[in-house]
Coordinates of C-alpha atoms and ligand atoms in Angstrom, one line a residue:
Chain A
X1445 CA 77.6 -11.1 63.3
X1446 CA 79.9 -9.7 65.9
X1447 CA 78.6 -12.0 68.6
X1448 CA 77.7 -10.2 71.6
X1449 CA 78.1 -6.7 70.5
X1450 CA 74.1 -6.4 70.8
X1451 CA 75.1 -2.3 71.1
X1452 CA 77.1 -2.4 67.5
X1453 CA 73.5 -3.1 66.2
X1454 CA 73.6 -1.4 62.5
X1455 CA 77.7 0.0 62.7
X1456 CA 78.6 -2.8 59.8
X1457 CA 80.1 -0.5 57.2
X1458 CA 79.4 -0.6 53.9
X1459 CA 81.5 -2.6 51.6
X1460 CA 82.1 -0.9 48.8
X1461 CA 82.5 3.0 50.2
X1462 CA 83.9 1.5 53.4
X1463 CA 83.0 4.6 55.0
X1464 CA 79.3 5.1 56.0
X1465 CA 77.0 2.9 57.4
X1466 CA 75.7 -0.4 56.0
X1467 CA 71.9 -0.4 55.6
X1468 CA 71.0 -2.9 52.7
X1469 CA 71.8 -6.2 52.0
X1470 CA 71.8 -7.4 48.2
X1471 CA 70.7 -10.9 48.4
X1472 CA 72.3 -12.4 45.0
X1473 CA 75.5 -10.9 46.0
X1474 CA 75.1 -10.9 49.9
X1475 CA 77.2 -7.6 50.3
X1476 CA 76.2 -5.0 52.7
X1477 CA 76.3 -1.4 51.7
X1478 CA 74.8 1.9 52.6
X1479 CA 72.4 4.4 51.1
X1480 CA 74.0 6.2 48.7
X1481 CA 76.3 3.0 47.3
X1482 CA 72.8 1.1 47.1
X1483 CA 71.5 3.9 44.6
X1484 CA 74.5 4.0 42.7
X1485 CA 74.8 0.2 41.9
X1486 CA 70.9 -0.1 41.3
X1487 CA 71.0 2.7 38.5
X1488 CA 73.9 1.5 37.2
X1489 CA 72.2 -1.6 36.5
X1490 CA 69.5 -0.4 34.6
X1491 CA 72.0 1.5 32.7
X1492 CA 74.5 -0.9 32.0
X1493 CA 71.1 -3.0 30.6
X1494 CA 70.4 -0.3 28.2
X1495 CA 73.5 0.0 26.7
X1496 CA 74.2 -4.0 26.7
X1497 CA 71.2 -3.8 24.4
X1498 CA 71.1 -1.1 23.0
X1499 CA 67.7 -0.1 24.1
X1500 CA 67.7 3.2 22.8
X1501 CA 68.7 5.9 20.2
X1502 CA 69.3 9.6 20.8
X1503 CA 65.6 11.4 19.9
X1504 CA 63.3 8.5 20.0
X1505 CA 60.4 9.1 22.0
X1506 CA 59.6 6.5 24.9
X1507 CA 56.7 5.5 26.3
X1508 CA 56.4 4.1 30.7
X1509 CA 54.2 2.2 31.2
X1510 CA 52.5 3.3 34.7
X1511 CA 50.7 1.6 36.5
X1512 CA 51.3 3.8 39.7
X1513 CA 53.0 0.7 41.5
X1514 CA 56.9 0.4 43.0
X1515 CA 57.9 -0.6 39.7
X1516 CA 56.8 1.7 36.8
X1517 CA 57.5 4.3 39.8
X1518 CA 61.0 3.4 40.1
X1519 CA 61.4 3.0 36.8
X1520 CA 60.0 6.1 35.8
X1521 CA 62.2 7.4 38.1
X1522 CA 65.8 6.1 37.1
X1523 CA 64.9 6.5 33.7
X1524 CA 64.2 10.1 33.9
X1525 CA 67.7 10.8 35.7
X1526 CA 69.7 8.4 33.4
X1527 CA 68.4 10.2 30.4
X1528 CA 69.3 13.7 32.0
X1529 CA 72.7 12.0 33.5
X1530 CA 73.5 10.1 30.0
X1531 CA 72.5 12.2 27.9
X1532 CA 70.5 9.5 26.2
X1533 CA 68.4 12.3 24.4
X1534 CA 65.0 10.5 24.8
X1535 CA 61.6 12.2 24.8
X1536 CA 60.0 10.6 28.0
X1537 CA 56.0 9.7 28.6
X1538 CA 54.1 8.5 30.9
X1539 CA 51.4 6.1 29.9
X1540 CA 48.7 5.0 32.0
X1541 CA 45.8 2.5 31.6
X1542 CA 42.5 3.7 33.3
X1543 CA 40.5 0.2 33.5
X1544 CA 37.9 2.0 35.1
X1545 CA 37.8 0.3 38.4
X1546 CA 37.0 2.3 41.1
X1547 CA 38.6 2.9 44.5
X1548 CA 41.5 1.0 42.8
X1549 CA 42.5 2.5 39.9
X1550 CA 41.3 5.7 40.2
X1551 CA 43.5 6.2 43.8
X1552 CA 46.4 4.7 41.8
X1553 CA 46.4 7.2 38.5
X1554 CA 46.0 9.8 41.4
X1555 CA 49.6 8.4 42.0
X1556 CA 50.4 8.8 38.7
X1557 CA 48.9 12.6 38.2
X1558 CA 51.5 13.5 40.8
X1559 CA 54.4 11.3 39.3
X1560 CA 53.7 13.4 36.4
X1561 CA 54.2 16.6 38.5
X1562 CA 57.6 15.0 40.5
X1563 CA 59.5 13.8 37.5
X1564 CA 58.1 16.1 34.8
X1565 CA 57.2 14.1 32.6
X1566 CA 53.8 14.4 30.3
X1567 CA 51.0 11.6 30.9
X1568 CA 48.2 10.3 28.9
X1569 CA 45.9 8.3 30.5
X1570 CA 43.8 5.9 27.9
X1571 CA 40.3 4.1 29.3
X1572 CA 38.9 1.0 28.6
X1573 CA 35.6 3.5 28.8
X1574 CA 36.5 5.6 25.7
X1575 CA 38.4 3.0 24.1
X1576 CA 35.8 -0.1 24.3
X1577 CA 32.6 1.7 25.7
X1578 CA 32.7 -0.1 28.7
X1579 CA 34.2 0.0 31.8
X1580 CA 36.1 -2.6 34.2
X1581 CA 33.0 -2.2 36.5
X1582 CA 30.7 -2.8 33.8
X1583 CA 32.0 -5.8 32.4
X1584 CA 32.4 -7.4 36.0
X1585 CA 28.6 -6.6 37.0
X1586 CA 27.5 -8.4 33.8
X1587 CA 30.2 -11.5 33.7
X1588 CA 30.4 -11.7 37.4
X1589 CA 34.4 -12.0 38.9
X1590 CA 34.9 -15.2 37.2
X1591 CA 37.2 -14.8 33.7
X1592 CA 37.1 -10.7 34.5
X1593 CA 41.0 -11.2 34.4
X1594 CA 40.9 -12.3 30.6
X1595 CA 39.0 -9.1 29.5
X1596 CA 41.5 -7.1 32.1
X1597 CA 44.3 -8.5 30.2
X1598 CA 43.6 -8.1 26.6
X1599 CA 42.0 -5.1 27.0
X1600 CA 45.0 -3.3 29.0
X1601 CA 47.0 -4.9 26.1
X1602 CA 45.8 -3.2 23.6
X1603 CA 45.1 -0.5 25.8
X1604 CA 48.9 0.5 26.1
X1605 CA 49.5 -0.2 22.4
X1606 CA 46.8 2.5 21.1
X1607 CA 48.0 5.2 23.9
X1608 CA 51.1 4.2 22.9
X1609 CA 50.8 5.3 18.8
X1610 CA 48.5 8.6 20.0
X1611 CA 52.4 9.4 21.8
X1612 CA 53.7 8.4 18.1
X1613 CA 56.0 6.6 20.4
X1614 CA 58.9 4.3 19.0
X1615 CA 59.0 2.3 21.8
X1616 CA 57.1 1.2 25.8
X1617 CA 59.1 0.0 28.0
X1618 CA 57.8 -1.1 31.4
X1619 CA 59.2 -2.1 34.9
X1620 CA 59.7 -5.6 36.2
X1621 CA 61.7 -6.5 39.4
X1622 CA 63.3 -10.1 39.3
X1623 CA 60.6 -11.2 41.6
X1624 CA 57.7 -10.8 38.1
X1625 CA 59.9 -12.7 36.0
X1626 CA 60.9 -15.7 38.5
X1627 CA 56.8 -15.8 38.7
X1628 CA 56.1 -15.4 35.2
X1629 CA 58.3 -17.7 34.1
X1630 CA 57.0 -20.4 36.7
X1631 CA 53.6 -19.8 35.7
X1632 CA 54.0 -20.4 32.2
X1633 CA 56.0 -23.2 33.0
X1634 CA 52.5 -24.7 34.8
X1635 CA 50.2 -23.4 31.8
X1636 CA 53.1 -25.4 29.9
X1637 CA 53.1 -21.9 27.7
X1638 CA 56.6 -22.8 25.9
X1639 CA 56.2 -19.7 23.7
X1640 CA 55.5 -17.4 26.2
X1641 CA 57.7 -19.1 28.4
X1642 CA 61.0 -18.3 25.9
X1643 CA 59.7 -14.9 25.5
X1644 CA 58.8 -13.9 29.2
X1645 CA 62.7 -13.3 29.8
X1646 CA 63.5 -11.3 26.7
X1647 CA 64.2 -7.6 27.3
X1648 CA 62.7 -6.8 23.9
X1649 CA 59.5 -8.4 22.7
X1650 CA 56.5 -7.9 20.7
X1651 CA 59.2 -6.5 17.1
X1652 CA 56.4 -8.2 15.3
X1653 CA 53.8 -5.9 16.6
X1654 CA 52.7 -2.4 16.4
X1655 CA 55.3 -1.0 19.1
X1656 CA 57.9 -2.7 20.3
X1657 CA 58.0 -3.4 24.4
X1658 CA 61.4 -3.4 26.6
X1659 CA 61.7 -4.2 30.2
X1660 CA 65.6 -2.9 30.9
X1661 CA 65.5 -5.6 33.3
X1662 CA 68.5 -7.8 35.4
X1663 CA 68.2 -10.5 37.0
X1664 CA 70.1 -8.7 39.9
X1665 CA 67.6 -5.7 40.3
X1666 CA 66.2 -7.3 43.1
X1667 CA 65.7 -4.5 45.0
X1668 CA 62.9 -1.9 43.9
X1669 CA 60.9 -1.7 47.0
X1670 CA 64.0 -0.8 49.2
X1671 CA 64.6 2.1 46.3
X1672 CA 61.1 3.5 46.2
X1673 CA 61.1 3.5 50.1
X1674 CA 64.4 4.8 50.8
X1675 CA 63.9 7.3 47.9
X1676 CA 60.8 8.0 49.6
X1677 CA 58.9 7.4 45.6
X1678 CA 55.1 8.0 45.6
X1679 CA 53.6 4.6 44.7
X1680 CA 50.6 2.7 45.2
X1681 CA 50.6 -0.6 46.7
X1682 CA 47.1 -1.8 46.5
X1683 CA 45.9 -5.3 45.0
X1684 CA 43.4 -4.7 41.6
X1685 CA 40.6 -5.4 43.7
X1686 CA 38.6 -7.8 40.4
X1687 CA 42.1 -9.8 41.0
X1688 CA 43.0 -12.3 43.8
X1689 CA 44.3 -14.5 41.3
X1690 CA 45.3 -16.6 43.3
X1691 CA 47.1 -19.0 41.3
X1692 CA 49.6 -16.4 40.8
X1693 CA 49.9 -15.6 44.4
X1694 CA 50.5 -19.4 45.0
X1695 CA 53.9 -18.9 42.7
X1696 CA 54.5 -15.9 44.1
X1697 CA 54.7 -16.8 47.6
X1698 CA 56.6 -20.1 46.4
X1699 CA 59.1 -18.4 45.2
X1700 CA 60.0 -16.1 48.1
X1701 CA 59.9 -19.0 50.1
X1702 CA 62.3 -20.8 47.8
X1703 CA 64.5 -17.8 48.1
X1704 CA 64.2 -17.8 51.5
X1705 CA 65.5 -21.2 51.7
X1706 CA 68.2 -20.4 48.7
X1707 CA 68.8 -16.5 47.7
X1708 CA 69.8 -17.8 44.6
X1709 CA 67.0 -19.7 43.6
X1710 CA 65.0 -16.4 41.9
X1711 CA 68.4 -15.9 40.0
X1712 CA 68.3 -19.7 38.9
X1713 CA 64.4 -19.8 38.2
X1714 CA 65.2 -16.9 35.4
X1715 CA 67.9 -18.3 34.3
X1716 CA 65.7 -21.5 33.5
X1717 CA 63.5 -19.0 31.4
X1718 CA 66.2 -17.9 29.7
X1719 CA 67.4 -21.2 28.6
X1720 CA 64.3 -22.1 27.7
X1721 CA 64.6 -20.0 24.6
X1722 CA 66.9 -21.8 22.6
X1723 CA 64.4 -24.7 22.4
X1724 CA 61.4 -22.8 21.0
X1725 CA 59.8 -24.4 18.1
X1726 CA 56.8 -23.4 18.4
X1727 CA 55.9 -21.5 15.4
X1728 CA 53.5 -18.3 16.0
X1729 CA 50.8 -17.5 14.2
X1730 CA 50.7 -14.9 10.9
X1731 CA 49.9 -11.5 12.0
X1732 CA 47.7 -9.8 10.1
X1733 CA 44.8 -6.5 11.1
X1734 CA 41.4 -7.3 12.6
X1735 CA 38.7 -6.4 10.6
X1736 CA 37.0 -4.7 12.6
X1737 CA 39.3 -2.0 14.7
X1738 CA 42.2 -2.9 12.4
X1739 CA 44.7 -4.1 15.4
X1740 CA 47.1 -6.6 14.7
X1741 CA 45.4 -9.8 14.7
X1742 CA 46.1 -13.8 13.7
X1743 CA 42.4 -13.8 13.7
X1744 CA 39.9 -12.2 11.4
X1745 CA 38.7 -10.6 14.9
X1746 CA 41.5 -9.4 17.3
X1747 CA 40.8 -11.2 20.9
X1748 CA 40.0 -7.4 22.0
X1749 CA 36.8 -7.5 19.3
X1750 CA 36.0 -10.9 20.0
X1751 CA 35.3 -10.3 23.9
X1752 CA 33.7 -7.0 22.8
X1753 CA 31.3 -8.6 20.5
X1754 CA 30.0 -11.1 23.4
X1755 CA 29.6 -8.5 25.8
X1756 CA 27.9 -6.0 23.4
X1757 CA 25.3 -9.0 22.2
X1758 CA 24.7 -10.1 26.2
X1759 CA 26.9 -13.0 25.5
X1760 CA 29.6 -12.0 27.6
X1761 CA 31.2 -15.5 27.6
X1762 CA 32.0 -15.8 24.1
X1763 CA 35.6 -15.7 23.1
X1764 CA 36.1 -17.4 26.6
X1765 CA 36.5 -20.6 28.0
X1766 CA 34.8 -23.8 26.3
X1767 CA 31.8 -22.2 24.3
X1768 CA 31.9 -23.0 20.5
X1769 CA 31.7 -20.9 17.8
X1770 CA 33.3 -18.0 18.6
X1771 CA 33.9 -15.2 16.2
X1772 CA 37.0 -15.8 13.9
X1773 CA 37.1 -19.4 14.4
X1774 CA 36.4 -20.8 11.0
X1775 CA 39.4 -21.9 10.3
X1776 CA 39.6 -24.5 13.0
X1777 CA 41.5 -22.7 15.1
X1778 CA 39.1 -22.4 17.3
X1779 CA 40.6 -24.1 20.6
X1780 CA 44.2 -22.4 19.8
X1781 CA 42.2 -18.7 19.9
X1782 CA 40.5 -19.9 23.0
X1783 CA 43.0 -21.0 24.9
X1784 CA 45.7 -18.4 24.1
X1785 CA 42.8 -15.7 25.1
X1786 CA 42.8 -17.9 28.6
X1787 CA 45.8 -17.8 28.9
X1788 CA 46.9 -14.3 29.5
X1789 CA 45.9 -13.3 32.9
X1790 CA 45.4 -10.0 34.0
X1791 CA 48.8 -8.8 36.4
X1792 CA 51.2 -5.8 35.9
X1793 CA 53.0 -8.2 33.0
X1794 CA 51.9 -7.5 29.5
X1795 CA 54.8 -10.2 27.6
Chain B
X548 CA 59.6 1.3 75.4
X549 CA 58.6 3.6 72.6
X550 CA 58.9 2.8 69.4
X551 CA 58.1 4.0 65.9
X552 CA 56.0 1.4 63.8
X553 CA 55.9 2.4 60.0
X554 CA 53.6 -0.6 58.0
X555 CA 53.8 -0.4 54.0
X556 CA 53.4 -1.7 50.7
X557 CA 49.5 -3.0 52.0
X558 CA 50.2 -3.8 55.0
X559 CA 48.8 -0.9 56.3
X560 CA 45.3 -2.3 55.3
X561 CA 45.8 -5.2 57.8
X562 CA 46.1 -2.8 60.8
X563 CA 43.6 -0.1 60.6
X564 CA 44.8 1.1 57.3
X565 CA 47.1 3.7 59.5
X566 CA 50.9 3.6 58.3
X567 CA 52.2 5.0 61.1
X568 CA 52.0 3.9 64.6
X569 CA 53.5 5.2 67.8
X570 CA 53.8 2.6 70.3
X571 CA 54.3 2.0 73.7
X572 CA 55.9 -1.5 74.6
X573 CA 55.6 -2.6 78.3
X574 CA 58.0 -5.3 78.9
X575 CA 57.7 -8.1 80.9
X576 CA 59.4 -8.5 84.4
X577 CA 60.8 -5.1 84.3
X578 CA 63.5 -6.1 81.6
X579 CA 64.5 -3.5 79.3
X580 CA 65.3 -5.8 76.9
X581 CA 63.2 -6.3 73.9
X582 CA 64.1 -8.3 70.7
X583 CA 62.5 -8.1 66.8
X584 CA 61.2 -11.7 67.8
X585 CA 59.1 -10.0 70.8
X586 CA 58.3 -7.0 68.9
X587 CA 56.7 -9.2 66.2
X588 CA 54.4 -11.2 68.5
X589 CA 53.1 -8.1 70.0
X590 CA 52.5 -6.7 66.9
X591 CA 50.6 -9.8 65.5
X592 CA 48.5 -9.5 69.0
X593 CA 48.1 -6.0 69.3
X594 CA 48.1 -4.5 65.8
X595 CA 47.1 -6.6 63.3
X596 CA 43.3 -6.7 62.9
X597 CA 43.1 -9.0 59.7
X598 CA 44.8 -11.7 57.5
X599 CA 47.9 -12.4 59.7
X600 CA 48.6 -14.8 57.3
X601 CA 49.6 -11.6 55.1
X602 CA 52.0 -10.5 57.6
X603 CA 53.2 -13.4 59.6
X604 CA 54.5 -16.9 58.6
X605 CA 55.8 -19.5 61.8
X606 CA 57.6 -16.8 64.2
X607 CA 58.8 -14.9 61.5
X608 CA 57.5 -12.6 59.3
X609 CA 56.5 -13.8 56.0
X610 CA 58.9 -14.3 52.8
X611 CA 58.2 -11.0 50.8
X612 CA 57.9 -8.6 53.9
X613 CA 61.0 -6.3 53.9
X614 CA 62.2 -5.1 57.4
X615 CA 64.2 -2.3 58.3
X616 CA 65.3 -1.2 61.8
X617 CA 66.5 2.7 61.7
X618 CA 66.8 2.5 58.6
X619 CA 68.4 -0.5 57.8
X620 CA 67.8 -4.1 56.7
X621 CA 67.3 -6.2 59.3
X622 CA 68.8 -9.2 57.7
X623 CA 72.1 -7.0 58.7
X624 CA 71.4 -6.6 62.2
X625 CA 70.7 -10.4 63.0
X626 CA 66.7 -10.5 62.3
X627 CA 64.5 -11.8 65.1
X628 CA 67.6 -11.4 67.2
X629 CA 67.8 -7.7 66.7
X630 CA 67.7 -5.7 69.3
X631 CA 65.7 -3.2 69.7
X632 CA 66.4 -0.1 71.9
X633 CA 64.1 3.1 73.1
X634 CA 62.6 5.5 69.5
X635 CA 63.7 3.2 67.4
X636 CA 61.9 3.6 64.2
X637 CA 60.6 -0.2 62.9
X638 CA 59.5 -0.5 59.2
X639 CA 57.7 -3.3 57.5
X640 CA 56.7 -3.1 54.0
X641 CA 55.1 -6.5 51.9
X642 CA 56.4 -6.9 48.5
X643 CA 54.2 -8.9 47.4
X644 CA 51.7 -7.3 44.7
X645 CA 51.4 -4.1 43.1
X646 CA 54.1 -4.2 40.7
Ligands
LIG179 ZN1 78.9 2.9 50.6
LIG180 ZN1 42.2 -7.7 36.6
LIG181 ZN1 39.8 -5.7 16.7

């Protein structure tokens, strides 16, 4: 800082351009550039991600996941002008998950109606109404706020997959700043889920399912809500209001305070996910199709049918937490269903 | 000394839900001197209706809240030391949730 020059405020230059004025700081790297040198290193990013792994071929057709928030925004976004910039010949959705939750979601797929409108790109929106007969609302005013996160999360699951083949998409790939994974990988790391844990940090999960999932992720894009505000994006910012989830708010605000402390430490906490994937041993389970919607399933019931079932028969709390003799548990799997149902909380990550 | 408040990213439902705030700062003793640091304690007293928690943590604000003075971060213009000068334009958005 250039000690008493309390006038100079904001005439650091940038350091890459030299020229115009410095207005963000990148905290991994600590260098101070402006605007336009910030937007240029950000999308390069994503696109040196895609072509690290090869994400994509010329003509597939690719679904976004959009939620309406910073990240599927921004993504959405940079995606849209690297495929028109790279020429990498994709056909571009968006896809958007109406939970039915209202003055939450419906105010956010407003957001993504007019995404649809600012980056042209088509949308279909797929509800937990038409898709299960039930909405978000409904479920909570029968099984009360408690466990409303499980049914959230399976449901929005399964959700994106089935509006994802109606696109006859070949792939969904969905936005994550390095803030998500530091968090996700923490949390599993407390829920001592090692095989989510190794896959939380992959860029390409879910081969074995029906559509493969990609987050063109780095460690380094730390910075989506200074691109969305400086690019002046049209997101939503509002908490699902059935989600306080406050365990995942505890990591949360642990890790910005760690990187408070340390900038690197949300670098570091990845890279510990990352590692952790050599030492997987954990086998998963044989997929197979539910018998009743025909989803990919371990189970004879997907975990989708299973809640269904409860709530359809008043028993909302089968297929979660200690109750016995859920659907598809014959074959003494019963606690491994259970608890990998528990498991997956509701949040904007799907891995 | 006027100012342009801008509040973001939820933490516009913490004061009013209004984003935008014009505000008029009367310093103390005549001085026309006003830092980030003061700026931030009149805020938490004057604007902020609900869960400071969410915006503030100690004397700063809280791990998560980006802050940009005219444009730029504030971690490059010395933070609570930051002075601030007559239509500046002060923008903090929370980063918290709503991925
Ligand atoms: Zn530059
Ligand atoms: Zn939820
Ligand atoms: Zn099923």
């Amino acid at each position: 800082m250039e000690g008493a020059g309390e006038r100079k405020r904001g005439v650091r230059l940038c350091c890459v351009c030299k020229k115009a004025r410095a207005s963000v700081k990148r905290p991994k790297t600590l260098d101070h550039i402006c605007r336009e040198c910030f937007y240029h290193a950000f999308e390069s990013e994503i696109h040196q991600v895609i072509i690290r792994n090869s994400l994509f071929r010329p003509g597939e057709r690719v679904a976004i996941g959009a939620s309406g928030g910073k990240d599927s925004t921004v993504l959405a976004y940079v995606l849209s002008k690297l495929n028109r910039l790279h020429n990498y010949g994709l056909h571009l959705f968006l896809l958007s998950v109406d939970e039915g939750i209202t003055g939450y979601r419906d105010d956010s797929l407003e957001t993504v109606h007019r995404n649809q409108v600012q980056y042209g790109l088509p949308l279909k929106v797929v509800s937990y109404k038409d898709l299960y007969g039930w909405t978000m609302d409904q479920i909570v005013d029968v099984i009360g706020f408690k466990n409303n996160c499980t049914f959230c999360g399976v449901f929005r699951r399964q959700a994106l997959d089935r509006g994802a083949s109606l696109l006859k998409v070949d792939k969904l790939v969905t936005g994550h700043n390095a803030d998500d994974i530091a968090e996700t990988v923490l949390l599993n790391l407390l829920r001592g889920d090692v095989a989510r844990l190794s896959r939380c940090t992959s860029i390409t999960t879910g081969e074995d399912g029906p559509i493969p999932r990609c987050k063109p992720f780095n460690p380094n894009l730390d910075s989506f809500i200074t691109y969305a505000y400086f690019k002046r994006l049209d997101y939503f910012s509002t908490e699902c209001i059935y989600s306080p989830n406050a365990y995942r708010g505890f990591a949360r605000e642990f890790i910005k305070d760690l990187e408070r402390i340390r900038p690197r430490a949300i670098l570091d906490i990845i890279k510990s996910g990352e590692n952790f994937r050599i030492s997987t041993t954990t086998k998963m389970p044989e997929q197979g199709t539910c018998e009743r919607c025909g989803y990919i399933s371990s189970q004879k019931w997907c975990k989708a049918c299973v809640l269904l079932d409860g709530l359809n028969r008043g028993l909302p709390k089968l297929g979660i937490g200690r109750s016995r003799g859920s659907v598809g548990s014959e074959n003494g799997n019963e606690s491994k269903v259970e608890k990998s149902i528990q498991g997956k909380q509701c949040g904007t990550l799907d891995f | 000394m006027q100012l342009t408040l801008e509040f973001g990213g939820g933490l516009e439902l913490l004061c009013d839900s209004k984003k935008i705030h014009n505000v008029n700062i009367e310093q103390q003793n005549g001085e026309n001197k006003l830092t980030m640091k003061d700026l931030l304690s009149w805020v938490r007293t004057n604007l902020i209706k609900e869960r400071p928690e969410m915006f503030m943590k100690g004397d700063t604000v809280r791990p998560g809240v980006l802050v940009l003075v005219n444009d730029c971060d504030w971690e490059l213009s010395g933070q609570l030391e930051t002075s601030l000068e007559e239509k500046d334009v002060v923008v903090f958005i929370s980063t918290l949730h709503g991925g």
